mmCIF file of C-alpha atoms and ligand atoms in Angstrom:
data_model
loop_
_atom_site.group_PDB
_atom_site.id
_atom_site.type_symbol
_atom_site.label_atom_id
_atom_site.label_comp_id
_atom_site.label_asym_id
_atom_site.label_seq_id
_atom_site.Cartn_x
_atom_site.Cartn_y
_atom_site.Cartn_z
ATOM 1 C CA UNK A 1 62.524 -60.147 14.171
ATOM 2 C CA UNK A 2 62.116 -58.395 10.783
ATOM 3 C CA UNK A 3 58.370 -58.855 10.930
ATOM 4 C CA UNK A 4 58.209 -57.041 14.265
ATOM 5 C CA UNK A 5 60.150 -54.068 12.911
ATOM 6 C CA UNK A 6 57.946 -53.960 9.802
ATOM 7 C CA UNK A 7 54.874 -53.982 12.021
ATOM 8 C CA UNK A 8 56.213 -51.062 14.014
ATOM 9 C CA UNK A 9 56.608 -48.900 10.918
ATOM 10 C CA UNK A 10 53.150 -49.871 9.722
ATOM 11 C CA UNK A 11 51.777 -48.861 13.047
ATOM 12 C CA UNK A 12 53.388 -45.439 12.700
ATOM 13 C CA UNK A 13 51.863 -45.058 9.223
ATOM 14 C CA UNK A 14 48.474 -45.887 10.684
ATOM 15 C CA UNK A 15 49.009 -43.325 13.375
ATOM 16 C CA UNK A 16 49.891 -40.663 10.791
ATOM 17 C CA UNK A 17 46.881 -41.520 8.708
ATOM 18 C CA UNK A 18 44.380 -41.410 11.572
ATOM 19 C CA UNK A 19 45.685 -38.232 13.182
ATOM 20 C CA UNK A 20 43.288 -35.292 12.843
ATOM 21 C CA UNK A 21 44.875 -32.094 14.211
ATOM 22 C CA UNK A 22 42.141 -29.480 14.802
ATOM 23 C CA UNK A 23 44.106 -26.311 15.278
ATOM 24 C CA UNK A 24 47.523 -24.751 14.910
ATOM 25 C CA UNK A 25 48.776 -26.244 18.212
ATOM 26 C CA UNK A 26 47.817 -29.766 17.393
ATOM 27 C CA UNK A 27 49.254 -29.435 13.934
ATOM 28 C CA UNK A 28 52.552 -28.282 15.396
ATOM 29 C CA UNK A 29 52.595 -31.361 17.634
ATOM 30 C CA UNK A 30 51.968 -33.499 14.570
ATOM 31 C CA UNK A 31 54.850 -31.838 12.774
ATOM 32 C CA UNK A 32 57.262 -32.311 15.683
ATOM 33 C CA UNK A 33 56.319 -35.980 16.124
ATOM 34 C CA UNK A 34 56.596 -37.032 12.514
ATOM 35 C CA UNK A 35 58.677 -34.394 10.746
ATOM 36 C CA UNK A 36 60.699 -32.546 13.423
ATOM 37 C CA UNK A 37 64.427 -32.942 13.926
ATOM 38 C CA UNK A 38 63.743 -35.606 16.580
ATOM 39 C CA UNK A 39 60.857 -37.284 14.783
ATOM 40 C CA UNK A 40 59.975 -40.906 15.425
ATOM 41 C CA UNK A 41 60.483 -42.029 11.840
ATOM 42 C CA UNK A 42 64.149 -41.162 11.584
ATOM 43 C CA UNK A 43 65.435 -43.763 14.118
ATOM 44 C CA UNK A 44 63.452 -46.398 12.318
ATOM 45 C CA UNK A 45 65.755 -46.111 9.343
ATOM 46 C CA UNK A 46 68.564 -47.226 11.680
ATOM 47 C CA UNK A 47 66.737 -50.513 12.234
ATOM 48 C CA UNK A 48 67.585 -51.480 8.666
ATOM 49 C CA UNK A 49 70.663 -53.235 9.941
ATOM 50 C CA UNK A 50 68.450 -55.760 11.716
ATOM 51 C CA UNK A 51 66.576 -56.552 8.555
ATOM 52 C CA UNK A 52 67.446 -59.514 6.402
ATOM 53 C CA UNK A 53 69.270 -58.547 3.271
ATOM 54 C CA UNK A 54 66.535 -59.510 0.800
ATOM 55 C CA UNK A 55 64.063 -57.329 2.713
ATOM 56 C CA UNK A 56 66.247 -54.264 3.206
ATOM 57 C CA UNK A 57 65.010 -52.553 0.002
ATOM 58 C CA UNK A 58 61.362 -53.106 0.869
ATOM 59 C CA UNK A 59 61.967 -51.861 4.405
ATOM 60 C CA UNK A 60 63.701 -48.653 3.187
ATOM 61 C CA UNK A 61 60.760 -47.956 0.869
ATOM 62 C CA UNK A 62 58.263 -48.450 3.681
ATOM 63 C CA UNK A 63 60.026 -46.056 6.035
ATOM 64 C CA UNK A 64 60.360 -43.499 3.206
ATOM 65 C CA UNK A 65 56.692 -43.775 2.456
ATOM 66 C CA UNK A 66 55.925 -43.128 6.129
ATOM 67 C CA UNK A 67 57.918 -39.905 5.820
ATOM 68 C CA UNK A 68 56.114 -38.952 2.586
ATOM 69 C CA UNK A 69 52.676 -39.630 4.030
ATOM 70 C CA UNK A 70 53.488 -37.470 7.036
ATOM 71 C CA UNK A 71 54.804 -34.683 4.794
ATOM 72 C CA UNK A 72 51.824 -34.768 2.457
ATOM 73 C CA UNK A 73 49.333 -34.768 5.333
ATOM 74 C CA UNK A 74 51.095 -31.910 7.025
ATOM 75 C CA UNK A 75 50.914 -29.742 3.901
ATOM 76 C CA UNK A 76 47.225 -30.432 3.402
ATOM 77 C CA UNK A 77 46.331 -29.794 7.001
ATOM 78 C CA UNK A 78 48.432 -26.665 7.100
ATOM 79 C CA UNK A 79 46.451 -24.930 4.343
ATOM 80 C CA UNK A 80 43.138 -26.069 5.876
ATOM 81 C CA UNK A 81 44.053 -24.818 9.319
ATOM 82 C CA UNK A 82 45.364 -21.562 7.897
ATOM 83 C CA UNK A 83 42.242 -20.751 5.916
ATOM 84 C CA UNK A 84 40.095 -21.623 8.953
ATOM 85 C CA UNK A 85 42.159 -19.147 10.963
ATOM 86 C CA UNK A 86 41.666 -16.528 8.231
ATOM 87 C CA UNK A 87 37.910 -16.793 8.209
ATOM 88 C CA UNK A 88 37.768 -16.758 11.989
ATOM 89 C CA UNK A 89 39.636 -13.505 11.844
ATOM 90 C CA UNK A 90 37.181 -12.124 9.292
ATOM 91 C CA UNK A 91 34.312 -12.884 11.663
ATOM 92 C CA UNK A 92 36.009 -11.024 14.391
ATOM 93 C CA UNK A 93 33.600 -8.082 14.084
ATOM 94 C CA UNK A 94 33.786 -4.944 16.109
ATOM 95 C CA UNK A 95 30.283 -4.632 17.488
ATOM 96 C CA UNK A 96 30.961 -1.174 18.847
ATOM 97 C CA UNK A 97 31.804 0.312 15.437
ATOM 98 C CA UNK A 98 29.204 2.774 14.128
ATOM 99 C CA UNK A 99 26.679 1.081 11.799
ATOM 100 C CA UNK A 100 26.458 1.793 8.080
ATOM 101 C CA UNK A 101 23.361 3.929 7.546
ATOM 102 C CA UNK A 102 20.487 1.934 5.971
ATOM 103 C CA UNK A 103 19.409 3.359 2.642
ATOM 104 C CA UNK A 104 15.685 3.832 3.233
ATOM 105 C CA UNK A 105 13.397 4.446 0.283
ATOM 106 C CA UNK A 106 10.829 7.221 0.060
ATOM 107 C CA UNK A 107 7.199 6.929 -0.805
ATOM 108 C CA UNK A 108 6.225 8.353 -4.155
ATOM 109 C CA UNK A 109 4.321 11.690 -3.885
ATOM 110 C CA UNK A 110 1.435 10.072 -5.817
ATOM 111 C CA UNK A 111 1.231 7.237 -3.265
ATOM 112 C CA UNK A 112 1.395 9.667 -0.360
ATOM 113 C CA UNK A 113 -1.457 11.729 -1.835
ATOM 114 C CA UNK A 114 -3.579 8.649 -2.632
ATOM 115 C CA UNK A 115 -2.988 7.231 0.875
ATOM 116 C CA UNK A 116 -4.124 10.520 2.410
ATOM 117 C CA UNK A 117 -7.342 10.514 0.397
ATOM 118 C CA UNK A 118 -8.012 6.809 1.047
ATOM 119 C CA UNK A 119 -7.504 7.476 4.712
ATOM 120 C CA UNK A 120 -9.957 10.390 4.765
ATOM 121 C CA UNK A 121 -12.706 8.290 3.165
ATOM 122 C CA UNK A 122 -11.902 5.182 5.224
ATOM 123 C CA UNK A 123 -12.867 7.161 8.299
ATOM 124 C CA UNK A 124 -16.438 7.519 7.064
ATOM 125 C CA UNK A 125 -16.860 3.898 6.091
ATOM 126 C CA UNK A 126 -15.620 3.672 2.501
ATOM 127 C CA UNK A 127 -13.626 0.533 1.685
ATOM 128 C CA UNK A 128 -11.007 0.225 -1.022
ATOM 129 C CA UNK A 129 -11.823 -1.617 -4.240
ATOM 130 C CA UNK A 130 -9.010 -2.191 -6.660
ATOM 131 C CA UNK A 131 -9.513 -3.416 -10.190
ATOM 132 C CA UNK A 132 -7.713 -4.105 -13.469
ATOM 133 C CA UNK A 133 -6.060 -1.489 -15.676
ATOM 134 C CA UNK A 134 -6.640 -3.527 -18.819
ATOM 135 C CA UNK A 135 -10.406 -3.330 -19.143
ATOM 136 C CA UNK A 136 -13.181 -4.530 -21.398
ATOM 137 C CA UNK A 137 -14.896 -1.838 -23.426
ATOM 138 C CA UNK A 138 -18.128 -2.693 -21.640
ATOM 139 C CA UNK A 139 -16.964 -1.779 -18.133
ATOM 140 C CA UNK A 140 -15.097 1.310 -19.206
ATOM 141 C CA UNK A 141 -17.695 2.754 -21.592
ATOM 142 C CA UNK A 142 -20.898 0.812 -22.331
ATOM 143 C CA UNK A 143 -21.930 0.115 -18.737
ATOM 144 C CA UNK A 144 -21.010 3.683 -17.875
ATOM 145 C CA UNK A 145 -23.543 4.948 -20.350
ATOM 146 C CA UNK A 146 -21.004 6.255 -22.819
ATOM 147 C CA UNK A 147 -22.667 5.775 -26.205
ATOM 148 C CA UNK A 148 -21.001 4.124 -29.167
ATOM 149 C CA UNK A 149 -20.338 7.367 -30.940
ATOM 150 C CA UNK A 150 -19.083 9.319 -27.924
ATOM 151 C CA UNK A 151 -15.815 11.161 -28.586
ATOM 152 C CA UNK A 152 -14.193 9.547 -25.501
ATOM 153 C CA UNK A 153 -14.409 6.182 -27.299
ATOM 154 C CA UNK A 154 -12.335 7.486 -30.139
ATOM 155 C CA UNK A 155 -9.069 5.806 -30.918
ATOM 156 C CA UNK A 156 -7.555 9.272 -30.606
ATOM 157 C CA UNK A 157 -8.256 9.336 -26.896
ATOM 158 C CA UNK A 158 -8.121 5.703 -25.823
ATOM 159 C CA UNK A 159 -5.387 3.122 -25.992
ATOM 160 C CA UNK A 160 -6.923 -0.078 -27.384
ATOM 161 C CA UNK A 161 -4.887 -3.243 -27.148
ATOM 162 C CA UNK A 162 -3.347 -4.400 -30.377
ATOM 163 C CA UNK A 163 -5.811 -6.223 -32.605
ATOM 164 C CA UNK A 164 -8.755 -5.704 -30.287
ATOM 165 C CA UNK A 165 -11.640 -3.304 -30.432
ATOM 166 C CA UNK A 166 -12.907 -4.610 -27.115
ATOM 167 C CA UNK A 167 -9.898 -4.441 -24.821
ATOM 168 C CA UNK A 168 -8.352 -1.178 -23.697
ATOM 169 C CA UNK A 169 -6.359 0.563 -20.993
ATOM 170 C CA UNK A 170 -9.002 2.064 -18.751
ATOM 171 C CA UNK A 171 -9.497 5.783 -19.328
ATOM 172 C CA UNK A 172 -10.936 6.407 -15.868
ATOM 173 C CA UNK A 173 -11.441 4.582 -12.592
ATOM 174 C CA UNK A 174 -15.207 4.744 -13.227
ATOM 175 C CA UNK A 175 -14.803 1.268 -14.732
ATOM 176 C CA UNK A 176 -14.460 0.046 -11.142
ATOM 177 C CA UNK A 177 -17.982 1.297 -10.466
ATOM 178 C CA UNK A 178 -19.266 -1.160 -13.057
ATOM 179 C CA UNK A 179 -17.040 -3.972 -11.781
ATOM 180 C CA UNK A 180 -18.341 -3.494 -8.213
ATOM 181 C CA UNK A 181 -22.007 -2.940 -9.083
ATOM 182 C CA UNK A 182 -22.182 -6.055 -11.255
ATOM 183 C CA UNK A 183 -20.888 -8.196 -8.409
ATOM 184 C CA UNK A 184 -22.357 -6.558 -5.283
ATOM 185 C CA UNK A 185 -25.784 -5.364 -4.229
ATOM 186 C CA UNK A 186 -26.290 -2.139 -2.200
ATOM 187 C CA UNK A 187 -25.375 -0.797 0.251
ATOM 188 C CA UNK A 188 -22.151 -0.091 -1.661
ATOM 189 C CA UNK A 189 -19.611 2.381 -0.359
ATOM 190 C CA UNK A 190 -16.235 2.108 -2.081
ATOM 191 C CA UNK A 191 -13.241 4.166 -3.122
ATOM 192 C CA UNK A 192 -11.056 2.953 -5.961
ATOM 193 C CA UNK A 193 -7.566 4.369 -6.311
ATOM 194 C CA UNK A 194 -5.643 3.534 -9.459
ATOM 195 C CA UNK A 195 -3.864 4.407 -12.620
ATOM 196 C CA UNK A 196 -5.612 5.418 -15.837
ATOM 197 C CA UNK A 197 -4.465 6.065 -19.418
ATOM 198 C CA UNK A 198 -5.350 8.503 -22.126
ATOM 199 C CA UNK A 199 -3.815 9.067 -25.478
ATOM 200 C CA UNK A 200 -2.657 12.607 -24.805
ATOM 201 C CA UNK A 201 0.431 14.519 -25.803
ATOM 202 C CA UNK A 202 2.838 14.508 -22.902
ATOM 203 C CA UNK A 203 3.628 17.973 -21.634
ATOM 204 C CA UNK A 204 4.393 19.755 -18.366
ATOM 205 C CA UNK A 205 0.650 19.779 -17.591
ATOM 206 C CA UNK A 206 -0.698 16.500 -18.975
ATOM 207 C CA UNK A 207 0.488 12.958 -19.335
ATOM 208 C CA UNK A 208 -0.738 9.796 -21.053
ATOM 209 C CA UNK A 209 -0.933 8.077 -17.673
ATOM 210 C CA UNK A 210 -2.221 9.508 -14.418
ATOM 211 C CA UNK A 211 -4.087 8.504 -11.260
ATOM 212 C CA UNK A 212 -7.610 8.876 -9.991
ATOM 213 C CA UNK A 213 -9.613 7.930 -6.948
ATOM 214 C CA UNK A 214 -13.170 6.937 -7.682
ATOM 215 C CA UNK A 215 -15.888 7.096 -5.040
ATOM 216 C CA UNK A 216 -19.206 5.308 -5.188
ATOM 217 C CA UNK A 217 -22.062 5.243 -2.739
ATOM 218 C CA UNK A 218 -25.270 3.350 -3.578
ATOM 219 C CA UNK A 219 -28.093 2.747 -1.108
ATOM 220 C CA UNK A 220 -31.733 3.625 -0.477
ATOM 221 C CA UNK A 221 -32.418 7.386 -0.272
ATOM 222 C CA UNK A 222 -28.970 8.630 -1.196
ATOM 223 C CA UNK A 223 -29.358 12.251 -2.205
ATOM 224 C CA UNK A 224 -27.381 15.069 -3.749
ATOM 225 C CA UNK A 225 -27.195 16.605 -0.270
ATOM 226 C CA UNK A 226 -25.347 13.495 0.902
ATOM 227 C CA UNK A 227 -22.881 13.907 -1.985
ATOM 228 C CA UNK A 228 -22.308 17.584 -1.162
ATOM 229 C CA UNK A 229 -21.805 16.899 2.555
ATOM 230 C CA UNK A 230 -19.380 14.055 1.884
ATOM 231 C CA UNK A 231 -17.351 16.208 -0.461
ATOM 232 C CA UNK A 232 -17.328 19.129 1.981
ATOM 233 C CA UNK A 233 -15.998 16.760 4.664
ATOM 234 C CA UNK A 234 -13.334 15.552 2.258
ATOM 235 C CA UNK A 235 -12.284 19.109 1.273
ATOM 236 C CA UNK A 236 -11.939 20.224 4.896
ATOM 237 C CA UNK A 237 -9.866 17.163 5.803
ATOM 238 C CA UNK A 238 -7.725 17.531 2.703
ATOM 239 C CA UNK A 239 -7.222 21.292 2.457
ATOM 240 C CA UNK A 240 -7.924 22.525 6.007
ATOM 241 C CA UNK A 241 -10.990 23.217 8.219
ATOM 242 C CA UNK A 242 -11.693 26.687 6.705
ATOM 243 C CA UNK A 243 -11.944 25.334 3.157
ATOM 244 C CA UNK A 244 -14.883 26.423 1.054
ATOM 245 C CA UNK A 245 -16.208 24.441 -1.892
ATOM 246 C CA UNK A 246 -18.471 25.158 -4.821
ATOM 247 C CA UNK A 247 -20.222 22.793 -7.175
ATOM 248 C CA UNK A 248 -20.518 23.861 -10.797
ATOM 249 C CA UNK A 249 -22.986 22.108 -13.109
ATOM 250 C CA UNK A 250 -21.196 19.864 -15.540
ATOM 251 C CA UNK A 251 -21.728 16.814 -17.694
ATOM 252 C CA UNK A 252 -20.656 13.187 -17.468
ATOM 253 C CA UNK A 253 -22.449 10.385 -19.336
ATOM 254 C CA UNK A 254 -22.757 8.290 -16.160
ATOM 255 C CA UNK A 255 -24.060 10.866 -13.708
ATOM 256 C CA UNK A 256 -27.200 12.999 -13.691
ATOM 257 C CA UNK A 257 -27.051 15.674 -12.494
ATOM 258 C CA UNK A 258 -23.298 16.133 -12.755
ATOM 259 C CA UNK A 259 -21.012 18.699 -11.215
ATOM 260 C CA UNK A 260 -17.430 19.713 -10.827
ATOM 261 C CA UNK A 261 -16.137 20.686 -7.412
ATOM 262 C CA UNK A 262 -13.788 23.587 -6.876
ATOM 263 C CA UNK A 263 -12.063 24.462 -3.605
ATOM 264 C CA UNK A 264 -11.351 28.030 -2.677
ATOM 265 C CA UNK A 265 -7.645 28.788 -2.466
ATOM 266 C CA UNK A 266 -7.864 32.573 -2.703
ATOM 267 C CA UNK A 267 -5.520 34.755 -4.722
ATOM 268 C CA UNK A 268 -3.498 36.220 -1.887
ATOM 269 C CA UNK A 269 -0.246 34.452 -2.628
ATOM 270 C CA UNK A 270 1.322 34.082 -6.034
ATOM 271 C CA UNK A 271 1.072 30.317 -6.127
ATOM 272 C CA UNK A 272 -2.688 30.288 -5.469
ATOM 273 C CA UNK A 273 -3.126 33.020 -8.068
ATOM 274 C CA UNK A 274 -1.276 30.989 -10.660
ATOM 275 C CA UNK A 275 -2.930 27.679 -9.820
ATOM 276 C CA UNK A 276 -6.433 29.162 -9.918
ATOM 277 C CA UNK A 277 -5.740 31.313 -12.956
ATOM 278 C CA UNK A 278 -6.631 34.379 -10.935
ATOM 279 C CA UNK A 279 -10.112 33.156 -9.861
ATOM 280 C CA UNK A 280 -9.169 31.818 -6.431
ATOM 281 C CA UNK A 281 -11.021 28.543 -7.219
ATOM 282 C CA UNK A 282 -9.263 25.292 -8.006
ATOM 283 C CA UNK A 283 -11.031 22.433 -9.786
ATOM 284 C CA UNK A 284 -10.533 19.234 -7.817
ATOM 285 C CA UNK A 285 -13.004 16.562 -8.926
ATOM 286 C CA UNK A 286 -15.960 15.527 -11.041
ATOM 287 C CA UNK A 287 -19.089 14.089 -9.434
ATOM 288 C CA UNK A 288 -22.794 13.529 -9.660
ATOM 289 C CA UNK A 289 -25.756 11.265 -8.933
ATOM 290 C CA UNK A 290 -25.297 7.848 -10.558
ATOM 291 C CA UNK A 291 -27.418 7.834 -13.688
ATOM 292 C CA UNK A 292 -30.294 5.344 -13.191
ATOM 293 C CA UNK A 293 -29.385 3.782 -16.524
ATOM 294 C CA UNK A 294 -25.927 2.886 -15.126
ATOM 295 C CA UNK A 295 -27.593 1.147 -12.122
ATOM 296 C CA UNK A 296 -29.822 -0.767 -14.531
ATOM 297 C CA UNK A 297 -26.894 -1.676 -16.798
ATOM 298 C CA UNK A 298 -25.159 -3.215 -13.831
ATOM 299 C CA UNK A 299 -28.172 -5.113 -12.480
ATOM 300 C CA UNK A 300 -29.179 -2.840 -9.628
ATOM 301 C CA UNK A 301 -32.814 -1.878 -9.115
ATOM 302 C CA UNK A 302 -32.927 1.834 -10.068
ATOM 303 C CA UNK A 303 -36.446 2.179 -8.580
ATOM 304 C CA UNK A 304 -35.200 1.234 -5.189
ATOM 305 C CA UNK A 305 -31.678 2.586 -5.028
ATOM 306 C CA UNK A 306 -29.933 5.828 -5.774
ATOM 307 C CA UNK A 307 -26.257 6.692 -5.547
ATOM 308 C CA UNK A 308 -23.566 9.253 -5.974
ATOM 309 C CA UNK A 309 -20.087 8.989 -7.503
ATOM 310 C CA UNK A 310 -17.025 11.158 -7.813
ATOM 311 C CA UNK A 311 -13.611 10.979 -9.422
ATOM 312 C CA UNK A 312 -10.633 12.818 -7.982
ATOM 313 C CA UNK A 313 -7.518 13.503 -10.054
ATOM 314 C CA UNK A 314 -4.441 12.788 -8.002
ATOM 315 C CA UNK A 315 -1.636 14.425 -9.957
ATOM 316 C CA UNK A 316 -3.010 17.911 -9.671
ATOM 317 C CA UNK A 317 -3.415 17.650 -5.881
ATOM 318 C CA UNK A 318 0.090 16.186 -5.495
ATOM 319 C CA UNK A 319 1.648 18.836 -7.662
ATOM 320 C CA UNK A 320 -0.125 21.568 -5.797
ATOM 321 C CA UNK A 321 0.688 20.107 -2.396
ATOM 322 C CA UNK A 322 4.392 19.559 -3.068
ATOM 323 C CA UNK A 323 4.964 22.491 -5.425
ATOM 324 C CA UNK A 324 5.860 20.265 -8.374
ATOM 325 C CA UNK A 325 5.807 22.261 -11.588
ATOM 326 C CA UNK A 326 6.065 19.538 -14.193
ATOM 327 C CA UNK A 327 3.859 16.382 -14.228
ATOM 328 C CA UNK A 328 6.559 14.426 -16.071
ATOM 329 C CA UNK A 329 8.736 14.464 -12.929
ATOM 330 C CA UNK A 330 6.176 12.124 -11.355
ATOM 331 C CA UNK A 331 6.811 9.403 -13.912
ATOM 332 C CA UNK A 332 10.549 9.583 -14.436
ATOM 333 C CA UNK A 333 11.489 7.886 -11.135
ATOM 334 C CA UNK A 334 14.619 9.996 -10.790
ATOM 335 C CA UNK A 335 15.953 9.128 -7.350
ATOM 336 C CA UNK A 336 17.147 12.687 -6.801
ATOM 337 C CA UNK A 337 13.515 13.822 -7.158
ATOM 338 C CA UNK A 338 11.948 10.966 -5.154
ATOM 339 C CA UNK A 339 14.478 11.269 -2.323
ATOM 340 C CA UNK A 340 12.996 14.630 -1.411
ATOM 341 C CA UNK A 341 9.812 13.008 -0.153
ATOM 342 C CA UNK A 342 11.525 10.909 2.513
ATOM 343 C CA UNK A 343 10.158 12.942 5.380
ATOM 344 C CA UNK A 344 6.750 13.427 3.764
ATOM 345 C CA UNK A 345 4.814 10.627 5.500
HETATM 346 N N1 LIG B 401 -14.629 9.595 -14.638
HETATM 347 C C1 LIG B 401 -14.655 11.059 -14.651
HETATM 348 C C2 LIG B 401 -13.363 11.546 -15.304
HETATM 349 O O1 LIG B 401 -12.472 10.783 -15.533
HETATM 350 C C3 LIG B 401 -14.770 11.610 -13.259
HETATM 351 C C4 LIG B 401 -16.053 11.277 -12.582
HETATM 352 C C5 LIG B 401 -16.136 10.162 -11.800
HETATM 353 C C6 LIG B 401 -17.165 12.080 -12.735
HETATM 354 C C7 LIG B 401 -17.326 9.849 -11.134
HETATM 355 C C8 LIG B 401 -18.371 11.796 -12.091
HETATM 356 C C9 LIG B 401 -18.426 10.699 -11.304
HETATM 357 O O2 LIG B 401 -13.265 12.720 -15.600
#
C-alpha cells in the first residue's frame, strides 16, 4: 500500500521534471497543475495517514520536495519565458516607419580630379599604372637622367628614409616611367596617378605632399606633334572645347626638348585674373620628348623608339575647379570641408 503511494508521488516529480512549457499559456497550466490552489500535490499530503508510521517522515519529505521542485522550476521558466517575450517585442519592428538616412561619404576633391583626368586619357587608350611611393634613388633620379649633383637630389628637397641614402619618398610620378620601361617593351601608353613628396615649407600655396598624374607614350615614330595633339585633346576635355593651349620651352633632365603647357583662361573675371597673375594663361603641366638616355637607362632601344611624357599637378587644377583658396584644406580631412563635395561626382 505505502509503496504504491510513494510511487505515485515519484511519478508526479517525474512529470514536473520532464515538463517543458514553451510559452506563457503553457507555463500558466504548469503553475495551476502543480502550484495552484487546487494543485495535485496538496491532496497527496493527505495520504500520509495511509503510510506506516516509520515511513511517515520520509513520505512528508518526498511530497515537500515535489512542491519545491515545482516551485523552483516555475521560477526558472518564468524568467526565461518573460525575457523571450521581451525580445520578441523588440523585434516587432514597424516597417512603415521612415528610414534613418544613410550617412554617405563624399569623394575627396583630389580623387574626383584625378578620376576625371584618368577618364580622359583612358578614352584614348592609356592604361593606369600605379607604383610605390617609397622609391629607390635609381628610379626617382638616376634612371630619369638626374645627375648626382642635381639640386633636386639635395636633402633639402627630398625626404630620404632614415639611415638610407638610397631610399626616398618619390619626388615625382616620373619614377613610374622608369618602373614601367624597365619591365615592359613598347608600345607603352600609361598614365600614373599618385602622391609625391617634397621637403617644402607648408603654406597656403604649397605643401610637402601633393599629387601628380604622369603620362608616358613610347612607340615607333612618336613625335612632338603627337604630344601636342594629345595635350590639346586633354585640355579641351578638361577645360572646355574652346580651350587654347600654349607650349613654352622649359627644362627637365628626363625630356628633350621640354615644355610647360599653359591653358588660356582669359582675364575677364576676377578669379581668372588672380589665378593667371594677370596674363590670362595658367600653367598646367610639364612635358617633353623622353630623353633617349632615359630610354637607354631603362633598356629600351633608343634608335628604334621615341616617346613623350608629361606630368600634371593635381592640386592646382582641383583648387581652381572648386575655388579652394588654401592647399592645406586638402590634407586636413575636415569633414565639414569634405562634405561639400558630395554632389560633385
Ligand atoms: N616630373 C616633372 C615634375 O615633377 C613633370 C614632368 C613629367 C615633366 C614628365 C616632363 C615630363 O615637375
